[in-house]
């Protein structure tokens, strides 16, 4: 959450609720509902680390509103995040662990495991394809997830060929 | 639901002892959309050809609309194909020196429908498939995706009991493939069209209601797919901030 908040503040000062709205608007339906408390916790940590600062703005009959802005250190930190290439996805695959170990222990038929996994991936692909996303950002993200699932399904075919019997 | 297609113990052996199908039992209900997938050589196209009478089984039964068809003569099969089955192939199989309209109308006229009725159905189909403007052109001038739409119109002109599609998106780019799949789904959702579709493409198979995965000439597993909803997306994306 740190870097997304820093990036949003690079557009200009904002209070916590505006940040929540901004990120929900950017990512639309593909983002799970955000926890407001988490946003404020992150903002106070960023403030503690000197990456953001806040100004209290008086409001009529209500507590002061805290408007956050990026500090110079925060801007540097953000620049580093943006400039670094993101590491390639790691092969963290719970299914593969299950397949290899259950097969070795003789406690499952590898073909059954593969079939069940294929059904789960197909269902996930179906759900992604049923989504109508209105905005381009969400559409790109959904397309990316579908491409990953297609790769997972192809990989299951390989697992079946080489480990199925 | 009445089954439209039933097979029992269907096998197909080719000369030299190659067993393409080793006992397939399949039942497709009226209005169902079934995808058959599997690696090349698994027997999925052989199965489709047996369902459509383009090939004959070595043993086993095929029922279409409650009627046994596996032992019919070629002449009788031709009638079943014309009246009860619509075909869509990977490479469209359209007739290049006939117009789009004539390609679509031909099976209707051969089935003995009145020219007026055939024209009306053709116009409605071309319109609903978004290719009404090409009626008078040769299909050879159209893109792959457009040609496949013409082939779908031709397959539906006799309001077949079942539409059999063999890799219908196999020769298309991904955007055209998605359009063709959307149209097949529409035919299924809005006309209640029964569809059996063979594909090696998981993305295409995922559009069906039920997926049969074949392996070594037999159905290895069967998956019923549920429609997605909005909450499913956020869960699937696992996008974190």
Short mmCIF file of C-alpha atoms in Angstrom, two decimals:
data_model
loop_
_atom_site.label_atom_id
_atom_site.label_comp_id
_atom_site.label_asym_id
_atom_site.label_seq_id
_atom_site.Cartn_x
_atom_site.Cartn_y
_atom_site.Cartn_z
CA UNK A 1 0.00 0.00 0.00
CA UNK A 2 2.95 2.38 0.63
CA UNK A 3 3.90 3.05 -2.97
CA UNK A 4 0.40 3.36 -4.40
CA UNK A 5 -0.36 6.01 -1.77
CA UNK A 6 2.88 7.86 -2.50
CA UNK A 7 2.06 7.72 -6.22
CA UNK A 8 -1.44 9.12 -5.65
CA UNK A 9 0.01 11.94 -3.53
CA UNK A 10 2.37 12.78 -6.40
CA UNK A 11 -0.74 14.08 -8.17
CA UNK A 12 -1.31 16.56 -5.34
CA UNK A 13 -2.19 16.76 -1.63
CA UNK A 14 -5.23 14.77 -0.52
CA UNK A 15 -6.92 13.52 2.61
CA UNK A 16 -7.35 9.84 3.45
CA UNK A 17 -10.84 9.42 2.09
CA UNK A 18 -9.94 11.11 -1.21
CA UNK A 19 -7.05 8.65 -1.59
CA UNK A 20 -9.39 5.73 -1.05
CA UNK A 21 -11.80 7.08 -3.66
CA UNK A 22 -9.01 7.81 -6.13
CA UNK A 23 -7.61 4.29 -6.04
CA UNK A 24 -11.05 2.71 -6.24
CA UNK A 25 -11.82 4.85 -9.24
CA UNK A 26 -8.53 3.95 -10.96
CA UNK A 27 -8.94 0.17 -10.59
CA UNK A 28 -12.71 -0.13 -10.53
CA UNK A 29 -14.26 -3.56 -10.24
CA UNK A 30 -11.00 -5.50 -10.30
CA UNK A 31 -9.96 -4.29 -6.86
CA UNK A 32 -11.35 -5.88 -3.69
CA UNK A 33 -13.08 -3.37 -1.39
CA UNK A 34 -10.46 -1.28 0.42
CA UNK A 35 -10.17 -1.10 4.15
CA UNK A 36 -10.18 2.58 5.17
CA UNK A 37 -8.35 1.78 8.40
CA UNK A 38 -5.48 0.30 6.42
CA UNK A 39 -5.11 3.51 4.45
CA UNK A 40 -4.83 5.61 7.60
CA UNK A 41 -2.41 3.15 9.20
CA UNK A 42 -0.18 3.28 6.13
CA UNK A 43 -0.37 7.08 6.00
CA UNK A 44 0.76 7.37 9.62
CA UNK A 45 3.68 5.01 8.96
CA UNK A 46 4.67 7.04 5.90
CA UNK A 47 4.53 10.14 8.07
CA UNK A 48 6.64 8.51 10.77
CA UNK A 49 9.24 7.66 8.09
CA UNK A 50 9.23 11.26 6.88
CA UNK A 51 7.84 10.41 3.42
CA UNK A 52 4.62 12.38 3.81
CA UNK A 53 3.56 15.33 5.92
CA UNK A 54 0.15 16.56 6.88
CA UNK A 55 -1.59 19.90 7.32
CA UNK A 56 -4.62 20.22 9.53
CA UNK A 57 -7.48 21.98 7.77
CA UNK A 58 -10.24 23.41 9.97
CA UNK A 59 -13.79 22.31 9.18
CA UNK A 60 -17.04 23.88 10.36
CA UNK A 61 -18.33 22.04 13.41
CA UNK A 62 -16.24 18.96 12.70
CA UNK A 63 -12.75 17.78 13.67
CA UNK A 64 -9.87 19.10 11.57
CA UNK A 65 -9.25 17.35 8.29
CA UNK A 66 -5.69 16.08 7.75
CA UNK A 67 -4.47 16.77 4.24
CA UNK A 68 -1.41 14.73 3.30
CA UNK A 69 1.34 15.75 0.91
CA UNK A 70 4.56 14.20 -0.37
CA UNK A 71 7.86 15.29 1.23
CA UNK A 72 11.13 15.48 -0.78
CA UNK A 73 12.17 12.16 0.78
CA UNK A 74 8.82 10.68 -0.25
CA UNK A 75 9.32 11.90 -3.81
CA UNK A 76 12.78 10.22 -3.90
CA UNK A 77 11.36 6.97 -2.53
CA UNK A 78 8.60 7.01 -5.13
CA UNK A 79 11.08 7.71 -7.94
CA UNK A 80 13.08 4.62 -6.90
CA UNK A 81 9.96 2.41 -6.98
CA UNK A 82 8.96 3.68 -10.40
CA UNK A 83 12.49 3.33 -11.85
CA UNK A 84 13.15 -0.25 -10.71
CA UNK A 85 12.02 -3.14 -12.90
CA UNK A 86 9.52 -5.34 -11.10
CA UNK A 87 10.89 -8.87 -10.49
CA UNK A 88 9.44 -11.61 -12.71
CA UNK A 89 6.67 -13.71 -11.17
CA UNK A 90 8.11 -16.44 -9.00
CA UNK A 91 7.10 -20.07 -9.34
CA UNK A 92 5.14 -20.23 -6.16
CA UNK A 93 2.73 -22.99 -6.97
CA UNK A 94 0.92 -24.87 -4.26
CA UNK A 95 -0.55 -27.27 -6.79
CA UNK A 96 2.86 -28.41 -8.01
CA UNK A 97 3.93 -29.16 -4.43
CA UNK A 98 0.79 -31.20 -3.96
CA UNK A 99 1.23 -33.06 -7.25
CA UNK A 100 4.86 -34.01 -6.67
CA UNK A 101 4.53 -34.94 -3.01
CA UNK A 102 1.15 -36.69 -3.16
CA UNK A 103 2.39 -38.74 -6.12
CA UNK A 104 5.60 -39.69 -4.32
CA UNK A 105 3.69 -40.64 -1.18
CA UNK A 106 1.23 -42.67 -3.22
CA UNK A 107 -1.76 -40.94 -1.60
CA UNK A 108 -3.38 -39.57 -4.77
CA UNK A 109 -3.80 -40.35 -8.44
CA UNK A 110 -1.87 -37.61 -10.26
CA UNK A 111 -4.39 -37.63 -13.14
CA UNK A 112 -7.23 -36.97 -10.71
CA UNK A 113 -5.33 -34.07 -9.17
CA UNK A 114 -4.61 -32.64 -12.62
CA UNK A 115 -8.24 -33.01 -13.74
CA UNK A 116 -9.54 -31.29 -10.62
CA UNK A 117 -7.05 -28.48 -11.02
CA UNK A 118 -7.96 -28.09 -14.70
CA UNK A 119 -11.63 -27.77 -13.75
CA UNK A 120 -10.77 -25.03 -11.23
CA UNK A 121 -8.70 -23.09 -13.79
CA UNK A 122 -11.42 -23.43 -16.44
CA UNK A 123 -14.01 -22.10 -14.00
CA UNK A 124 -11.74 -19.16 -13.17
CA UNK A 125 -11.24 -18.45 -16.87
CA UNK A 126 -15.00 -18.57 -17.40
CA UNK A 127 -15.57 -16.05 -14.61
CA UNK A 128 -13.03 -13.66 -16.06
CA UNK A 129 -14.58 -13.96 -19.53
CA UNK A 130 -18.06 -13.28 -18.16
CA UNK A 131 -16.96 -9.96 -16.72
CA UNK A 132 -17.84 -6.86 -18.60
CA UNK A 133 -15.33 -4.26 -17.59
CA UNK A 134 -16.15 -0.77 -18.65
CA UNK A 135 -12.75 0.83 -18.35
CA UNK A 136 -9.51 0.11 -20.18
CA UNK A 137 -7.41 -0.35 -17.03
CA UNK A 138 -9.64 -3.09 -15.63
CA UNK A 139 -9.92 -4.72 -19.05
CA UNK A 140 -6.12 -4.94 -19.31
CA UNK A 141 -5.82 -6.45 -15.89
CA UNK A 142 -8.55 -9.03 -16.58
CA UNK A 143 -6.85 -9.90 -19.88
CA UNK A 144 -3.55 -10.38 -18.03
CA UNK A 145 -5.15 -12.72 -15.51
CA UNK A 146 -6.78 -14.72 -18.35
CA UNK A 147 -3.44 -15.08 -20.14
CA UNK A 148 -1.86 -16.38 -16.94
CA UNK A 149 -4.66 -18.92 -16.56
CA UNK A 150 -4.19 -20.05 -20.15
CA UNK A 151 -0.51 -20.61 -19.39
CA UNK A 152 -1.43 -22.52 -16.22
CA UNK A 153 -3.74 -24.77 -18.25
CA UNK A 154 -1.03 -25.45 -20.84
CA UNK A 155 1.37 -26.24 -18.07
CA UNK A 156 -1.15 -28.73 -16.60
CA UNK A 157 -1.14 -30.48 -20.00
CA UNK A 158 2.64 -30.79 -19.68
CA UNK A 159 2.35 -32.10 -16.12
CA UNK A 160 -0.13 -34.66 -17.41
CA UNK A 161 2.15 -35.78 -20.23
CA UNK A 162 5.22 -36.14 -18.07
CA UNK A 163 3.86 -37.09 -14.65
CA UNK A 164 0.40 -38.45 -15.35
CA UNK A 165 1.25 -42.13 -15.38
CA UNK B 1 -34.47 -31.93 -20.60
CA UNK B 2 -34.48 -34.33 -23.53
CA UNK B 3 -31.07 -35.44 -24.70
CA UNK B 4 -30.47 -34.33 -28.30
CA UNK B 5 -27.41 -36.51 -28.77
CA UNK B 6 -26.53 -39.72 -27.00
CA UNK B 7 -23.62 -42.05 -27.69
CA UNK B 8 -23.06 -45.43 -26.06
CA UNK B 9 -19.79 -47.32 -26.15
CA UNK B 10 -18.68 -45.49 -29.25
CA UNK B 11 -15.41 -46.76 -30.74
CA UNK B 12 -13.52 -45.98 -33.91
CA UNK B 13 -10.58 -48.00 -35.10
CA UNK B 14 -8.64 -47.14 -38.20
CA UNK B 15 -6.81 -49.55 -40.41
CA UNK B 16 -3.60 -50.68 -38.85
CA UNK B 17 -5.27 -50.97 -35.45
CA UNK B 18 -5.14 -47.30 -34.46
CA UNK B 19 -7.89 -46.81 -31.89
CA UNK B 20 -9.07 -43.21 -32.14
CA UNK B 21 -12.03 -43.74 -29.80
CA UNK B 22 -12.20 -46.41 -27.11
CA UNK B 23 -15.75 -46.38 -25.84
CA UNK B 24 -17.28 -42.92 -25.49
CA UNK B 25 -20.58 -42.35 -23.65
CA UNK B 26 -21.84 -38.84 -24.08
CA UNK B 27 -25.24 -37.27 -23.60
CA UNK B 28 -26.02 -33.71 -24.68
CA UNK B 29 -29.28 -32.14 -23.52
CA UNK B 30 -31.43 -29.86 -25.60
CA UNK B 31 -30.19 -26.29 -25.26
CA UNK B 32 -26.82 -27.32 -23.83
CA UNK B 33 -23.49 -25.83 -24.92
CA UNK B 34 -20.80 -28.49 -24.61
CA UNK B 35 -17.11 -28.08 -25.40
CA UNK B 36 -14.85 -31.06 -26.09
CA UNK B 37 -11.15 -30.43 -25.49
CA UNK B 38 -7.95 -32.35 -25.32
CA UNK B 39 -4.51 -32.57 -26.93
CA UNK B 40 -4.23 -33.33 -30.64
CA UNK B 41 -4.82 -36.99 -31.31
CA UNK B 42 -7.11 -37.45 -28.29
CA UNK B 43 -10.06 -38.29 -30.54
CA UNK B 44 -12.12 -35.11 -30.16
CA UNK B 45 -12.51 -34.44 -33.88
CA UNK B 46 -13.23 -38.12 -34.55
CA UNK B 47 -16.04 -37.90 -32.00
CA UNK B 48 -17.52 -34.83 -33.68
CA UNK B 49 -17.32 -36.46 -37.10
CA UNK B 50 -19.19 -39.51 -35.76
CA UNK B 51 -21.87 -37.27 -34.22
CA UNK B 52 -22.36 -35.54 -37.56
CA UNK B 53 -22.25 -38.64 -39.72
CA UNK B 54 -19.07 -37.54 -41.48
CA UNK B 55 -17.48 -40.81 -40.34
CA UNK B 56 -18.85 -44.19 -39.18
CA UNK B 57 -18.12 -45.86 -35.82
CA UNK B 58 -16.47 -49.26 -35.57
CA UNK B 59 -18.91 -50.14 -32.79
CA UNK B 60 -21.35 -48.42 -30.45
CA UNK B 61 -24.48 -46.33 -30.84
CA UNK B 62 -25.32 -42.77 -31.84
CA UNK B 63 -28.76 -41.30 -31.22
CA UNK B 64 -29.92 -37.96 -32.56
CA UNK B 65 -33.28 -36.66 -31.39
CA UNK B 66 -34.11 -40.09 -30.00
CA UNK B 67 -33.37 -41.88 -33.28
CA UNK B 68 -30.56 -44.36 -33.84
CA UNK B 69 -28.44 -43.17 -36.74
CA UNK B 70 -25.11 -45.02 -36.68
CA UNK B 71 -26.23 -47.67 -39.16
CA UNK B 72 -28.07 -45.37 -41.58
CA UNK B 73 -27.16 -45.45 -45.24
CA UNK B 74 -25.23 -42.46 -46.61
CA UNK B 75 -28.39 -41.21 -48.36
CA UNK B 76 -30.37 -41.23 -45.12
CA UNK B 77 -27.49 -39.68 -43.20
CA UNK B 78 -27.47 -36.87 -45.76
CA UNK B 79 -31.06 -36.07 -44.82
CA UNK B 80 -30.29 -36.15 -41.08
CA UNK B 81 -27.32 -33.84 -41.62
CA UNK B 82 -29.33 -31.42 -43.74
CA UNK B 83 -32.37 -31.28 -41.45
CA UNK B 84 -30.98 -31.75 -37.96
CA UNK B 85 -27.33 -30.68 -37.91
CA UNK B 86 -25.47 -27.47 -38.63
CA UNK B 87 -21.72 -27.63 -39.20
CA UNK B 88 -19.07 -24.97 -38.63
CA UNK B 89 -15.51 -25.83 -39.61
CA UNK B 90 -12.11 -24.30 -38.91
CA UNK B 91 -11.62 -23.13 -42.50
CA UNK B 92 -15.21 -21.96 -43.15
CA UNK B 93 -15.76 -24.18 -46.25
CA UNK B 94 -17.73 -21.48 -48.07
CA UNK B 95 -18.32 -21.53 -51.81
CA UNK B 96 -16.22 -18.76 -53.32
CA UNK B 97 -18.18 -18.18 -56.51
CA UNK B 98 -21.52 -17.82 -54.73
CA UNK B 99 -22.51 -14.63 -52.90
CA UNK B 100 -22.69 -14.58 -49.12
CA UNK B 101 -26.51 -14.65 -49.37
CA UNK B 102 -26.48 -17.66 -51.72
CA UNK B 103 -24.03 -19.56 -49.49
CA UNK B 104 -26.38 -19.11 -46.56
CA UNK B 105 -29.58 -19.84 -48.50
CA UNK B 106 -28.36 -22.96 -50.29
CA UNK B 107 -28.94 -25.53 -47.50
CA UNK B 108 -32.40 -24.07 -46.90
CA UNK B 109 -33.38 -24.44 -50.55
CA UNK B 110 -31.94 -27.97 -50.63
CA UNK B 111 -34.08 -28.80 -47.58
CA UNK B 112 -37.17 -27.75 -49.53
CA UNK B 113 -38.03 -24.53 -47.73
CA UNK B 114 -39.82 -21.92 -49.83
CA UNK B 115 -37.51 -19.31 -51.39
CA UNK B 116 -39.44 -16.59 -49.58
CA UNK B 117 -38.94 -18.29 -46.19
CA UNK B 118 -35.25 -18.91 -46.92
CA UNK B 119 -34.70 -15.27 -47.89
CA UNK B 120 -36.39 -14.07 -44.73
CA UNK B 121 -34.33 -16.38 -42.51
CA UNK B 122 -31.11 -15.45 -44.32
CA UNK B 123 -31.75 -11.72 -43.94
CA UNK B 124 -32.52 -12.10 -40.25
CA UNK B 125 -29.44 -14.27 -39.61
CA UNK B 126 -27.02 -12.03 -41.49
CA UNK B 127 -28.42 -9.05 -39.65
CA UNK B 128 -28.12 -10.66 -36.21
CA UNK B 129 -24.57 -11.77 -36.99
CA UNK B 130 -23.63 -8.25 -38.08
CA UNK B 131 -22.83 -9.08 -41.71
CA UNK B 132 -26.02 -7.90 -43.46
CA UNK B 133 -24.05 -5.42 -45.56
CA UNK B 134 -22.02 -8.21 -47.22
CA UNK B 135 -25.01 -10.20 -48.54
CA UNK B 136 -24.21 -9.59 -52.22
CA UNK B 137 -20.42 -9.95 -51.99
CA UNK B 138 -18.29 -13.01 -52.54
CA UNK B 139 -17.16 -14.50 -49.20
CA UNK B 140 -13.59 -14.54 -50.50
CA UNK B 141 -13.49 -10.76 -50.06
CA UNK B 142 -14.26 -10.99 -46.35
CA UNK B 143 -11.95 -11.35 -43.35
CA UNK B 144 -11.63 -14.70 -41.58
CA UNK B 145 -13.90 -13.60 -38.76
CA UNK B 146 -16.55 -12.38 -41.22
CA UNK B 147 -16.33 -15.61 -43.23
CA UNK B 148 -16.86 -17.63 -40.08
CA UNK B 149 -19.97 -15.57 -39.35
CA UNK B 150 -21.28 -16.44 -42.81
CA UNK B 151 -20.57 -20.10 -42.03
CA UNK B 152 -22.51 -19.79 -38.76
CA UNK B 153 -25.48 -18.26 -40.62
CA UNK B 154 -25.35 -21.11 -43.13
CA UNK B 155 -25.24 -23.64 -40.29
CA UNK B 156 -28.31 -22.12 -38.64
CA UNK B 157 -30.52 -21.58 -41.69
CA UNK B 158 -32.36 -24.91 -41.26
CA UNK B 159 -32.76 -24.34 -37.50
CA UNK B 160 -30.80 -27.49 -36.71
CA UNK B 161 -31.35 -29.52 -33.59
CA UNK B 162 -27.63 -29.25 -32.90
CA UNK B 163 -24.75 -27.12 -34.12
CA UNK B 164 -21.45 -29.01 -34.42
CA UNK B 165 -18.37 -26.79 -34.52
CA UNK B 166 -14.85 -28.12 -35.14
CA UNK B 167 -12.17 -25.64 -34.01
CA UNK B 168 -14.33 -22.69 -35.20
CA UNK B 169 -11.77 -20.16 -33.96
CA UNK B 170 -8.68 -22.11 -34.99
CA UNK B 171 -7.94 -19.98 -38.05
CA UNK B 172 -8.80 -16.62 -36.50
CA UNK B 173 -6.85 -13.91 -34.71
CA UNK B 174 -7.75 -13.52 -31.05
CA UNK B 175 -10.11 -10.54 -31.51
CA UNK B 176 -12.10 -12.31 -34.26
CA UNK B 177 -12.07 -15.50 -32.20
CA UNK B 178 -13.69 -13.68 -29.31
CA UNK B 179 -16.34 -12.18 -31.59
CA UNK B 180 -17.18 -15.57 -33.07
CA UNK B 181 -17.42 -17.10 -29.59
CA UNK B 182 -19.67 -14.24 -28.45
CA UNK B 183 -21.97 -14.94 -31.42
CA UNK B 184 -22.10 -18.67 -30.69
CA UNK B 185 -22.97 -17.89 -27.08
CA UNK B 186 -25.65 -15.51 -28.28
CA UNK B 187 -27.15 -18.22 -30.52
CA UNK B 188 -27.14 -20.45 -27.45
CA UNK B 189 -28.48 -17.88 -24.97
CA UNK B 190 -31.11 -16.29 -27.20
CA UNK B 191 -32.22 -19.09 -29.53
CA UNK B 192 -31.55 -21.95 -27.12
CA UNK B 193 -29.28 -23.46 -29.76
CA UNK B 194 -27.71 -26.76 -28.73
CA UNK B 195 -23.98 -26.62 -29.51
CA UNK B 196 -21.18 -29.17 -29.40
CA UNK B 197 -17.85 -27.51 -30.02
CA UNK B 198 -14.41 -29.09 -30.37
CA UNK B 199 -11.41 -26.96 -29.47
CA UNK B 200 -7.88 -27.29 -28.17
CA UNK B 201 -8.13 -23.72 -26.83
CA UNK B 202 -8.99 -23.48 -23.13
CA UNK B 203 -10.22 -19.92 -23.49
CA UNK B 204 -12.77 -21.05 -26.07
CA UNK B 205 -13.80 -24.12 -24.05
CA UNK B 206 -14.39 -21.93 -21.01
CA UNK B 207 -17.32 -20.27 -22.81
CA UNK B 208 -19.33 -23.52 -22.75
CA UNK B 209 -21.69 -24.79 -20.03
CA UNK B 210 -19.91 -28.12 -19.80
CA UNK B 211 -16.39 -29.14 -20.80
CA UNK B 212 -15.48 -32.72 -21.67
CA UNK B 213 -11.72 -33.30 -21.54
CA UNK B 214 -10.62 -36.21 -23.72
CA UNK B 215 -7.50 -38.30 -23.38
CA UNK B 216 -6.44 -41.32 -25.46
CA UNK B 217 -9.79 -41.76 -27.16
CA UNK B 218 -11.94 -41.51 -24.05
CA UNK B 219 -13.59 -38.80 -21.97
CA UNK B 220 -11.24 -38.32 -19.03
CA UNK B 221 -13.13 -35.69 -17.07
CA UNK B 222 -16.15 -33.49 -17.19
CA UNK B 223 -16.56 -30.00 -15.75
CA UNK B 224 -19.71 -27.95 -15.40
CA UNK B 225 -18.94 -24.24 -15.55
CA UNK B 226 -20.87 -21.59 -13.63
CA UNK B 227 -21.28 -18.03 -14.76
CA UNK B 228 -19.08 -15.47 -13.09
CA UNK B 229 -20.21 -12.49 -11.08
CA UNK B 230 -18.61 -9.23 -10.07
CA UNK B 231 -17.29 -10.37 -6.71
CA UNK B 232 -15.56 -13.30 -8.41
CA UNK B 233 -13.38 -10.89 -10.34
CA UNK B 234 -11.86 -9.09 -7.41
CA UNK B 235 -11.22 -12.45 -5.79
CA UNK B 236 -9.56 -13.83 -8.92
CA UNK B 237 -7.43 -10.81 -9.59
CA UNK B 238 -5.89 -10.78 -6.13
CA UNK B 239 -4.78 -7.28 -6.89
CA UNK B 240 -3.28 -5.84 -3.75
CA UNK B 241 -2.39 -2.32 -2.86
#
